[in-house]
Amino acid sequence: MANNSPVHILVIRLSAMGDVAMTVPVILGICKKYPSVKITVLTKPFMAPIFSDIPNVSVFNANVKGKHKGILGLWKLYKELANLQIHMVADLHHVLRSSILKKFFKLRAIPFIQIDKGRDEKKKLIDPKRVKLEPLKSTFKRYSEVFEKLGYTISVNEMVVLSKKSLPKDFVHLKDNQEQLLVGIAPFAAFKGKMYPLNLMKEVVNKLNNTNKYKIILFGGGQQEVEILSTWDNQFNNVFSAAGKLSFSAELSLISNLRLMLAMDSGNAHLAAMFGVPTVTLWGVTHPYAGFFPFGQSKDNALLADRVQYPLIPTSIYGNKFPAGYENVMSTMHPTKVVQKIIEVINNNV
């Protein structure tokens, strides 16, 4: 078991934004339960603001496309990390790159525990010949098991969310009318298989806009997304696009002030959930049973594509694959149903 002597744990999580955000409740919980623990998160530079407000946590930037690229680059990375006097490593990524780092850390006999991603279980989950559909272990549980093997147990009930931050100055005016609640909408996803059609999402925006009860803030990135959301901003009087207008740190501050976030099975859902913001998620060919359901959210907050009409769902863990004829699974969730769910969740969290 862990004791009260100072311990420095390296946490490796180099992947997508949503996966990194999912580490937050676990790391926060560890820091709260074990105040003598110091954590360094090895991640991409862009992700650093996610951890900026967590005591005893610092970020080490991995430049995997530059000086840390390839075997020699990973050796250089290992030498840099070794200088930090790391006592143990929690590998929450477990890919080839981190497995190579594991071999290097073994040279100093530093404990190095890798996450069990449940790859075989996930293959069975999306197998069209599966006998039944059952939930797999949550990613938060998988993360906690890594820390447990290092001697630091933590239950889901001991995991913690981040506190609300101050509104970015360019968006302070959104609080002028206190009766209008801030609702975030992130209309985009990495893959078509889990992205709600934009024409239907625009109907959702229109219906919410016409209630005059909400200020709707749109989130996205990349030039095309910025342009689309800018047109919605100009078209609806209660709609404001944050896309392309804020630093990532300021965007997180804005998300923390939302009354609700609407997103796909995507990174923005996890960013909202790590602040304890009620989050409604829309699921296409992916499914909450794969273990990526946002932290602390009611299962009722998820709207799923029609499995009667599309019985093979889930067809993919990440939304990047779907069989022929499954291109329009997201269209089975009517905009009216989405709006009703948003209003229901807001009313239940007053």
mmCIF file of C-alpha atoms in Angstrom:
data_model
loop_
_atom_site.group_PDB
_atom_site.id
_atom_site.type_symbol
_atom_site.label_atom_id
_atom_site.label_comp_id
_atom_site.label_asym_id
_atom_site.label_seq_id
_atom_site.Cartn_x
_atom_site.Cartn_y
_atom_site.Cartn_z
ATOM 1 C CA MET A 1 0.000 0.000 0.000
ATOM 2 C CA ALA A 2 1.033 3.611 -0.525
ATOM 3 C CA ASN A 3 2.479 5.516 2.406
ATOM 4 C CA ASN A 4 2.848 9.212 3.160
ATOM 5 C CA SER A 5 6.412 9.576 1.873
ATOM 6 C CA PRO A 6 6.769 11.834 -1.198
ATOM 7 C CA VAL A 7 6.303 9.934 -4.447
ATOM 8 C CA HIS A 8 6.681 11.223 -7.999
ATOM 9 C CA ILE A 9 4.464 9.421 -10.538
ATOM 10 C CA LEU A 10 4.831 9.886 -14.281
ATOM 11 C CA VAL A 11 1.477 9.558 -16.075
ATOM 12 C CA ILE A 12 1.645 8.866 -19.817
ATOM 13 C CA ARG A 13 -1.341 9.965 -21.936
ATOM 14 C CA LEU A 14 -0.343 11.164 -25.391
ATOM 15 C CA SER A 15 -3.500 10.551 -27.387
ATOM 16 C CA ALA A 16 -6.679 12.437 -28.320
ATOM 17 C CA MET A 17 -8.150 15.295 -26.325
ATOM 18 C CA GLY A 18 -11.092 13.287 -25.020
ATOM 19 C CA ASP A 19 -8.857 10.522 -23.698
ATOM 20 C CA VAL A 20 -6.634 13.064 -21.953
ATOM 21 C CA ALA A 21 -9.654 14.838 -20.422
ATOM 22 C CA MET A 22 -10.851 11.507 -19.027
ATOM 23 C CA THR A 23 -7.698 11.251 -16.916
ATOM 24 C CA VAL A 24 -8.606 14.414 -14.993
ATOM 25 C CA PRO A 25 -11.141 13.023 -12.474
ATOM 26 C CA VAL A 26 -8.772 10.153 -11.687
ATOM 27 C CA ILE A 27 -5.670 12.311 -11.280
ATOM 28 C CA LEU A 28 -7.584 14.889 -9.237
ATOM 29 C CA GLY A 29 -8.880 12.129 -6.997
ATOM 30 C CA ILE A 30 -5.396 10.668 -6.514
ATOM 31 C CA CYS A 31 -3.984 14.082 -5.598
ATOM 32 C CA LYS A 32 -6.782 14.679 -3.096
ATOM 33 C CA LYS A 33 -6.546 11.252 -1.472
ATOM 34 C CA TYR A 34 -2.745 11.118 -1.479
ATOM 35 C CA PRO A 35 -1.459 14.695 -0.937
ATOM 36 C CA SER A 36 2.170 13.524 -0.782
ATOM 37 C CA VAL A 37 1.991 12.357 -4.401
ATOM 38 C CA LYS A 38 3.446 14.538 -7.135
ATOM 39 C CA ILE A 39 2.333 13.811 -10.703
ATOM 40 C CA THR A 40 3.932 14.721 -14.007
ATOM 41 C CA VAL A 41 1.731 14.136 -17.049
ATOM 42 C CA LEU A 42 3.542 13.291 -20.252
ATOM 43 C CA THR A 43 1.314 14.580 -23.046
ATOM 44 C CA LYS A 44 1.188 16.775 -26.123
ATOM 45 C CA PRO A 45 1.883 20.518 -25.565
ATOM 46 C CA PHE A 46 -1.639 21.506 -26.636
ATOM 47 C CA MET A 47 -3.136 19.532 -23.741
ATOM 48 C CA ALA A 48 -1.282 21.373 -20.970
ATOM 49 C CA PRO A 49 -4.159 23.758 -20.031
ATOM 50 C CA ILE A 50 -6.289 20.748 -19.044
ATOM 51 C CA PHE A 51 -4.021 20.232 -16.027
ATOM 52 C CA SER A 52 -3.109 23.839 -15.226
ATOM 53 C CA ASP A 53 -5.318 24.145 -12.118
ATOM 54 C CA ILE A 54 -4.515 20.815 -10.476
ATOM 55 C CA PRO A 55 -2.220 21.088 -7.408
ATOM 56 C CA ASN A 56 0.878 18.869 -7.412
ATOM 57 C CA VAL A 57 0.477 18.198 -11.150
ATOM 58 C CA SER A 58 2.807 19.439 -13.869
ATOM 59 C CA VAL A 59 2.992 18.690 -17.584
ATOM 60 C CA PHE A 60 5.977 17.457 -19.553
ATOM 61 C CA ASN A 61 5.593 18.138 -23.251
ATOM 62 C CA ALA A 62 6.252 15.226 -25.576
ATOM 63 C CA ASN A 63 7.420 16.413 -28.988
ATOM 64 C CA VAL A 64 6.829 13.096 -30.766
ATOM 65 C CA LYS A 65 6.993 14.679 -34.214
ATOM 66 C CA GLY A 66 10.202 16.516 -33.449
ATOM 67 C CA LYS A 67 13.043 15.848 -31.030
ATOM 68 C CA HIS A 68 11.271 12.861 -29.414
ATOM 69 C CA LYS A 69 10.511 11.091 -32.704
ATOM 70 C CA GLY A 70 11.689 7.531 -33.280
ATOM 71 C CA ILE A 71 13.801 5.270 -31.069
ATOM 72 C CA LEU A 72 16.572 7.827 -30.587
ATOM 73 C CA GLY A 73 14.027 10.525 -29.810
ATOM 74 C CA LEU A 74 12.343 8.297 -27.228
ATOM 75 C CA TRP A 75 15.727 7.604 -25.643
ATOM 76 C CA LYS A 76 16.284 11.340 -25.414
ATOM 77 C CA LEU A 77 12.787 11.697 -23.881
ATOM 78 C CA TYR A 78 13.566 8.977 -21.352
ATOM 79 C CA LYS A 79 16.797 10.709 -20.311
ATOM 80 C CA GLU A 80 14.909 13.982 -19.832
ATOM 81 C CA LEU A 81 12.231 12.254 -17.758
ATOM 82 C CA ALA A 82 14.807 10.376 -15.696
ATOM 83 C CA ASN A 83 16.208 13.725 -14.574
ATOM 84 C CA LEU A 84 12.860 14.443 -12.905
ATOM 85 C CA GLN A 85 13.508 11.672 -10.359
ATOM 86 C CA ILE A 86 10.459 9.625 -11.275
ATOM 87 C CA HIS A 87 9.584 6.872 -8.779
ATOM 88 C CA MET A 88 6.971 5.013 -10.830
ATOM 89 C CA VAL A 89 5.106 5.228 -14.124
ATOM 90 C CA ALA A 90 1.364 4.947 -14.873
ATOM 91 C CA ASP A 91 1.048 4.299 -18.591
ATOM 92 C CA LEU A 92 -2.559 5.195 -19.450
ATOM 93 C CA HIS A 93 -1.809 5.049 -23.180
ATOM 94 C CA HIS A 94 -0.138 1.670 -23.804
ATOM 95 C CA VAL A 95 0.990 1.912 -27.396
ATOM 96 C CA LEU A 96 4.275 1.026 -29.096
ATOM 97 C CA ARG A 97 5.831 4.367 -28.138
ATOM 98 C CA SER A 98 5.095 3.971 -24.427
ATOM 99 C CA SER A 99 6.108 0.296 -24.499
ATOM 100 C CA ILE A 100 9.545 1.366 -25.740
ATOM 101 C CA LEU A 101 9.742 3.852 -22.867
ATOM 102 C CA LYS A 102 8.899 0.976 -20.534
ATOM 103 C CA LYS A 103 12.026 -0.884 -21.636
ATOM 104 C CA PHE A 104 14.123 2.188 -20.912
ATOM 105 C CA PHE A 105 12.629 2.698 -17.438
ATOM 106 C CA LYS A 106 13.358 -0.957 -16.643
ATOM 107 C CA LEU A 107 17.050 -0.065 -16.816
ATOM 108 C CA ARG A 108 16.551 1.717 -13.492
ATOM 109 C CA ALA A 109 14.047 -0.833 -12.144
ATOM 110 C CA ILE A 110 11.356 1.846 -11.986
ATOM 111 C CA PRO A 111 7.860 0.296 -11.631
ATOM 112 C CA PHE A 112 5.970 0.768 -14.892
ATOM 113 C CA ILE A 113 2.311 -0.301 -15.077
ATOM 114 C CA GLN A 114 0.405 -0.221 -18.374
ATOM 115 C CA ILE A 115 -3.336 0.063 -18.818
ATOM 116 C CA ASP A 116 -5.315 -2.962 -19.924
ATOM 117 C CA LYS A 117 -7.321 -1.486 -22.781
ATOM 118 C CA GLY A 118 -9.520 -4.562 -23.088
ATOM 119 C CA ARG A 119 -8.829 -4.839 -26.803
ATOM 120 C CA ASP A 120 -10.248 -8.376 -27.092
ATOM 121 C CA GLU A 121 -13.412 -7.406 -25.200
ATOM 122 C CA LYS A 122 -13.897 -4.414 -27.475
ATOM 123 C CA LYS A 123 -13.484 -6.556 -30.575
ATOM 124 C CA LYS A 124 -16.234 -8.832 -29.278
ATOM 125 C CA LEU A 125 -18.448 -5.824 -28.510
ATOM 126 C CA ILE A 126 -18.441 -4.694 -32.148
ATOM 127 C CA ASP A 127 -18.584 -8.206 -33.604
ATOM 128 C CA PRO A 128 -21.772 -8.423 -35.723
ATOM 129 C CA LYS A 129 -22.087 -12.056 -34.587
ATOM 130 C CA ARG A 130 -22.085 -11.232 -30.862
ATOM 131 C CA VAL A 131 -24.705 -13.059 -28.826
ATOM 132 C CA LYS A 132 -25.563 -10.180 -26.483
ATOM 133 C CA LEU A 133 -24.646 -6.563 -25.832
ATOM 134 C CA GLU A 134 -23.148 -5.946 -22.404
ATOM 135 C CA PRO A 135 -21.291 -2.954 -20.943
ATOM 136 C CA LEU A 136 -17.521 -3.177 -20.671
ATOM 137 C CA LYS A 137 -15.398 -1.735 -17.919
ATOM 138 C CA SER A 138 -15.295 2.062 -17.976
ATOM 139 C CA THR A 139 -12.106 3.834 -19.003
ATOM 140 C CA PHE A 140 -12.066 5.514 -15.575
ATOM 141 C CA LYS A 141 -12.003 2.089 -13.950
ATOM 142 C CA ARG A 142 -9.191 1.001 -16.267
ATOM 143 C CA TYR A 143 -7.214 4.111 -15.299
ATOM 144 C CA SER A 144 -7.799 3.500 -11.592
ATOM 145 C CA GLU A 145 -6.561 -0.093 -11.910
ATOM 146 C CA VAL A 146 -3.196 1.188 -13.109
ATOM 147 C CA PHE A 147 -2.812 3.360 -10.001
ATOM 148 C CA GLU A 148 -4.018 0.508 -7.800
ATOM 149 C CA LYS A 149 -1.228 -1.724 -9.116
ATOM 150 C CA LEU A 150 1.210 1.037 -8.183
ATOM 151 C CA GLY A 151 -0.208 1.040 -4.645
ATOM 152 C CA TYR A 152 -2.667 3.931 -4.913
ATOM 153 C CA THR A 153 -6.259 2.729 -4.800
ATOM 154 C CA ILE A 154 -9.074 5.038 -5.825
ATOM 155 C CA SER A 155 -12.771 4.339 -6.327
ATOM 156 C CA VAL A 156 -15.067 6.130 -8.765
ATOM 157 C CA ASN A 157 -16.677 7.876 -5.765
ATOM 158 C CA GLU A 158 -13.278 9.346 -4.845
ATOM 159 C CA MET A 159 -12.702 10.849 -8.278
ATOM 160 C CA VAL A 160 -13.124 14.617 -8.514
ATOM 161 C CA VAL A 161 -14.140 17.215 -11.124
ATOM 162 C CA LEU A 162 -12.529 20.605 -11.738
ATOM 163 C CA SER A 163 -13.977 23.822 -10.335
ATOM 164 C CA LYS A 164 -15.673 26.471 -12.456
ATOM 165 C CA LYS A 165 -13.325 29.142 -13.828
ATOM 166 C CA SER A 166 -13.889 32.807 -14.655
ATOM 167 C CA LEU A 167 -15.552 33.607 -17.965
ATOM 168 C CA PRO A 168 -13.148 34.821 -20.675
ATOM 169 C CA LYS A 169 -13.413 38.609 -20.937
ATOM 170 C CA ASP A 170 -14.696 38.461 -24.533
ATOM 171 C CA PHE A 171 -17.664 36.397 -23.357
ATOM 172 C CA VAL A 172 -18.496 38.099 -20.038
ATOM 173 C CA HIS A 173 -21.420 39.860 -21.749
ATOM 174 C CA LEU A 174 -23.189 36.506 -22.028
ATOM 175 C CA LYS A 175 -23.966 36.786 -18.328
ATOM 176 C CA ASP A 176 -25.744 40.137 -18.751
ATOM 177 C CA ASN A 177 -29.135 38.439 -18.857
ATOM 178 C CA GLN A 178 -29.019 36.034 -15.935
ATOM 179 C CA GLU A 179 -32.309 34.445 -16.963
ATOM 180 C CA GLN A 180 -30.787 33.077 -20.179
ATOM 181 C CA LEU A 181 -28.772 29.952 -19.401
ATOM 182 C CA LEU A 182 -25.535 29.146 -21.200
ATOM 183 C CA VAL A 183 -25.834 26.031 -23.354
ATOM 184 C CA GLY A 184 -22.852 24.741 -25.283
ATOM 185 C CA ILE A 185 -23.139 22.804 -28.522
ATOM 186 C CA ALA A 186 -20.219 21.013 -30.170
ATOM 187 C CA PRO A 187 -21.645 19.858 -33.524
ATOM 188 C CA PHE A 188 -18.567 18.100 -34.877
ATOM 189 C CA ALA A 189 -16.855 14.751 -34.347
ATOM 190 C CA ALA A 190 -13.728 13.133 -35.722
ATOM 191 C CA PHE A 191 -15.627 10.597 -37.823
ATOM 192 C CA LYS A 192 -18.866 10.643 -39.810
ATOM 193 C CA GLY A 193 -20.104 7.530 -38.027
ATOM 194 C CA LYS A 194 -20.619 9.479 -34.831
ATOM 195 C CA MET A 195 -21.476 12.978 -36.074
ATOM 196 C CA TYR A 196 -25.044 14.264 -36.000
ATOM 197 C CA PRO A 197 -26.000 15.624 -39.461
ATOM 198 C CA LEU A 198 -25.427 19.369 -39.580
ATOM 199 C CA ASN A 199 -28.870 20.095 -41.030
ATOM 200 C CA LEU A 200 -30.465 18.339 -38.042
ATOM 201 C CA MET A 201 -28.147 20.049 -35.580
ATOM 202 C CA LYS A 202 -29.104 23.379 -37.105
ATOM 203 C CA GLU A 203 -32.744 22.498 -36.356
ATOM 204 C CA VAL A 204 -31.766 21.852 -32.732
ATOM 205 C CA VAL A 205 -30.045 25.234 -32.592
ATOM 206 C CA ASN A 206 -33.066 26.914 -34.163
ATOM 207 C CA LYS A 207 -35.518 25.359 -31.695
ATOM 208 C CA LEU A 208 -33.381 26.318 -28.692
ATOM 209 C CA ASN A 209 -32.809 29.808 -30.087
ATOM 210 C CA ASN A 210 -36.535 30.408 -30.491
ATOM 211 C CA THR A 211 -37.264 29.696 -26.815
ATOM 212 C CA ASN A 212 -35.259 32.811 -25.827
ATOM 213 C CA LYS A 213 -34.341 30.920 -22.651
ATOM 214 C CA TYR A 214 -30.767 30.122 -23.624
ATOM 215 C CA LYS A 215 -27.596 31.644 -24.954
ATOM 216 C CA ILE A 216 -26.174 28.973 -27.223
ATOM 217 C CA ILE A 217 -22.390 28.822 -27.531
ATOM 218 C CA LEU A 218 -20.928 26.872 -30.439
ATOM 219 C CA PHE A 219 -17.617 25.022 -30.225
ATOM 220 C CA GLY A 220 -15.409 23.759 -33.046
ATOM 221 C CA GLY A 221 -11.971 24.039 -34.595
ATOM 222 C CA GLY A 222 -10.402 24.202 -38.016
ATOM 223 C CA GLN A 223 -11.221 26.672 -40.759
ATOM 224 C CA GLN A 224 -14.238 24.869 -42.186
ATOM 225 C CA GLU A 225 -15.878 24.423 -38.787
ATOM 226 C CA VAL A 226 -15.204 28.062 -37.890
ATOM 227 C CA GLU A 227 -16.878 29.217 -41.103
ATOM 228 C CA ILE A 228 -19.959 27.031 -40.623
ATOM 229 C CA LEU A 229 -20.452 28.083 -37.021
ATOM 230 C CA SER A 230 -19.909 31.734 -37.937
ATOM 231 C CA THR A 231 -22.890 31.567 -40.313
ATOM 232 C CA TRP A 232 -25.042 30.138 -37.502
ATOM 233 C CA ASP A 233 -23.831 32.899 -35.207
ATOM 234 C CA ASN A 234 -24.974 35.495 -37.742
ATOM 235 C CA GLN A 235 -28.292 33.782 -38.406
ATOM 236 C CA PHE A 236 -29.600 33.320 -34.842
ATOM 237 C CA ASN A 237 -29.932 36.104 -32.280
ATOM 238 C CA ASN A 238 -29.194 33.910 -29.229
ATOM 239 C CA VAL A 239 -26.281 32.026 -30.789
ATOM 240 C CA PHE A 240 -22.589 32.841 -30.299
ATOM 241 C CA SER A 241 -19.692 31.004 -31.901
ATOM 242 C CA ALA A 242 -16.541 30.510 -29.840
ATOM 243 C CA ALA A 243 -14.802 28.643 -32.669
ATOM 244 C CA GLY A 244 -11.473 30.179 -33.587
ATOM 245 C CA LYS A 245 -11.890 33.056 -31.123
ATOM 246 C CA LEU A 246 -10.245 31.732 -27.967
ATOM 247 C CA SER A 247 -7.101 30.031 -26.753
ATOM 248 C CA PHE A 248 -7.653 26.480 -25.549
ATOM 249 C CA SER A 249 -7.248 27.665 -21.957
ATOM 250 C CA ALA A 250 -9.934 30.339 -22.395
ATOM 251 C CA GLU A 251 -12.192 27.841 -24.139
ATOM 252 C CA LEU A 252 -11.953 25.559 -21.099
ATOM 253 C CA SER A 253 -12.911 28.484 -18.874
ATOM 254 C CA LEU A 254 -15.953 29.111 -21.039
ATOM 255 C CA ILE A 255 -16.972 25.437 -20.983
ATOM 256 C CA SER A 256 -16.773 25.405 -17.186
ATOM 257 C CA ASN A 257 -19.516 28.070 -17.048
ATOM 258 C CA LEU A 258 -22.053 26.172 -19.145
ATOM 259 C CA ARG A 259 -25.334 24.970 -17.728
ATOM 260 C CA LEU A 260 -25.221 22.101 -20.245
ATOM 261 C CA MET A 261 -23.100 20.792 -23.119
ATOM 262 C CA LEU A 262 -24.497 18.955 -26.141
ATOM 263 C CA ALA A 263 -21.883 16.890 -27.971
ATOM 264 C CA MET A 264 -21.287 13.652 -29.801
ATOM 265 C CA ASP A 265 -19.157 10.817 -28.483
ATOM 266 C CA SER A 266 -16.307 13.344 -28.704
ATOM 267 C CA GLY A 267 -13.657 15.304 -26.859
ATOM 268 C CA ASN A 268 -15.929 18.230 -26.005
ATOM 269 C CA ALA A 269 -18.225 15.917 -24.049
ATOM 270 C CA HIS A 270 -15.298 14.900 -21.844
ATOM 271 C CA LEU A 271 -14.034 18.465 -21.449
ATOM 272 C CA ALA A 272 -17.452 19.499 -20.129
ATOM 273 C CA ALA A 273 -17.777 16.447 -17.901
ATOM 274 C CA MET A 274 -14.394 17.078 -16.265
ATOM 275 C CA PHE A 275 -15.917 20.318 -14.924
ATOM 276 C CA GLY A 276 -19.060 18.537 -13.752
ATOM 277 C CA VAL A 277 -21.163 20.214 -16.457
ATOM 278 C CA PRO A 278 -24.305 18.190 -17.322
ATOM 279 C CA THR A 279 -23.616 16.707 -20.738
ATOM 280 C CA VAL A 280 -26.059 15.316 -23.295
ATOM 281 C CA THR A 281 -24.344 12.998 -25.754
ATOM 282 C CA LEU A 282 -25.485 11.677 -29.137
ATOM 283 C CA TRP A 283 -24.244 8.236 -30.177
ATOM 284 C CA GLY A 284 -24.190 6.840 -33.707
ATOM 285 C CA VAL A 285 -22.246 3.687 -34.600
ATOM 286 C CA THR A 286 -20.352 3.880 -31.299
ATOM 287 C CA HIS A 287 -21.940 3.009 -27.956
ATOM 288 C CA PRO A 288 -21.550 3.953 -24.266
ATOM 289 C CA TYR A 289 -20.942 0.280 -23.468
ATOM 290 C CA ALA A 290 -17.416 0.568 -24.904
ATOM 291 C CA GLY A 291 -16.420 2.437 -21.739
ATOM 292 C CA PHE A 292 -16.102 6.008 -22.988
ATOM 293 C CA PHE A 293 -19.208 7.485 -21.396
ATOM 294 C CA PRO A 294 -18.436 10.961 -19.952
ATOM 295 C CA PHE A 295 -17.565 11.074 -16.261
ATOM 296 C CA GLY A 296 -20.320 11.481 -13.688
ATOM 297 C CA GLN A 297 -23.154 11.705 -16.194
ATOM 298 C CA SER A 298 -26.530 10.011 -15.865
ATOM 299 C CA LYS A 299 -27.023 7.209 -18.376
ATOM 300 C CA ASP A 300 -30.281 8.973 -19.271
ATOM 301 C CA ASN A 301 -28.223 11.846 -20.714
ATOM 302 C CA ALA A 302 -27.263 9.695 -23.706
ATOM 303 C CA LEU A 303 -29.369 9.520 -26.855
ATOM 304 C CA LEU A 304 -28.639 6.472 -28.993
ATOM 305 C CA ALA A 305 -29.259 5.683 -32.635
ATOM 306 C CA ASP A 306 -32.130 3.267 -33.280
ATOM 307 C CA ARG A 307 -30.784 -0.282 -32.795
ATOM 308 C CA VAL A 308 -34.051 -1.811 -34.030
ATOM 309 C CA GLN A 309 -33.451 -0.206 -37.402
ATOM 310 C CA TYR A 310 -29.668 -0.668 -37.160
ATOM 311 C CA PRO A 311 -29.128 -3.827 -35.063
ATOM 312 C CA LEU A 312 -25.371 -4.116 -35.664
ATOM 313 C CA ILE A 313 -24.664 -1.011 -33.543
ATOM 314 C CA PRO A 314 -22.071 -0.681 -32.147
ATOM 315 C CA THR A 315 -20.087 -1.306 -35.290
ATOM 316 C CA SER A 316 -17.001 0.591 -34.143
ATOM 317 C CA ILE A 317 -15.232 1.609 -30.945
ATOM 318 C CA TYR A 318 -14.089 4.983 -32.297
ATOM 319 C CA GLY A 319 -16.678 5.683 -35.001
ATOM 320 C CA ASN A 320 -14.270 5.287 -37.903
ATOM 321 C CA LYS A 321 -15.881 2.143 -39.343
ATOM 322 C CA PHE A 322 -19.427 1.263 -40.255
ATOM 323 C CA PRO A 323 -21.013 -1.287 -42.611
ATOM 324 C CA ALA A 324 -22.799 -0.354 -45.809
ATOM 325 C CA GLY A 325 -26.220 1.091 -45.129
ATOM 326 C CA TYR A 326 -25.224 2.524 -41.756
ATOM 327 C CA GLU A 327 -24.258 5.978 -43.034
ATOM 328 C CA ASN A 328 -27.379 7.644 -41.635
ATOM 329 C CA VAL A 329 -27.732 6.073 -38.198
ATOM 330 C CA MET A 330 -27.540 9.471 -36.463
ATOM 331 C CA SER A 331 -30.638 10.639 -38.339
ATOM 332 C CA THR A 332 -32.785 8.311 -36.230
ATOM 333 C CA MET A 333 -32.575 10.875 -33.394
ATOM 334 C CA HIS A 334 -35.096 13.592 -34.250
ATOM 335 C CA PRO A 335 -34.129 17.197 -33.391
ATOM 336 C CA THR A 336 -37.294 17.567 -31.290
ATOM 337 C CA LYS A 337 -36.181 14.616 -29.155
ATOM 338 C CA VAL A 338 -32.726 16.149 -28.746
ATOM 339 C CA VAL A 339 -34.184 19.486 -27.642
ATOM 340 C CA GLN A 340 -36.555 17.762 -25.214
ATOM 341 C CA LYS A 341 -33.636 15.895 -23.665
ATOM 342 C CA ILE A 342 -31.625 19.124 -23.286
ATOM 343 C CA ILE A 343 -34.503 20.881 -21.525
ATOM 344 C CA GLU A 344 -35.162 17.843 -19.339
ATOM 345 C CA VAL A 345 -31.545 17.602 -18.202
ATOM 346 C CA ILE A 346 -31.340 21.341 -17.501
ATOM 347 C CA ASN A 347 -34.550 21.222 -15.438
ATOM 348 C CA ASN A 348 -33.265 18.210 -13.493
ATOM 349 C CA ASN A 349 -30.038 20.022 -12.621
ATOM 350 C CA VAL A 350 -31.440 23.362 -11.411
#
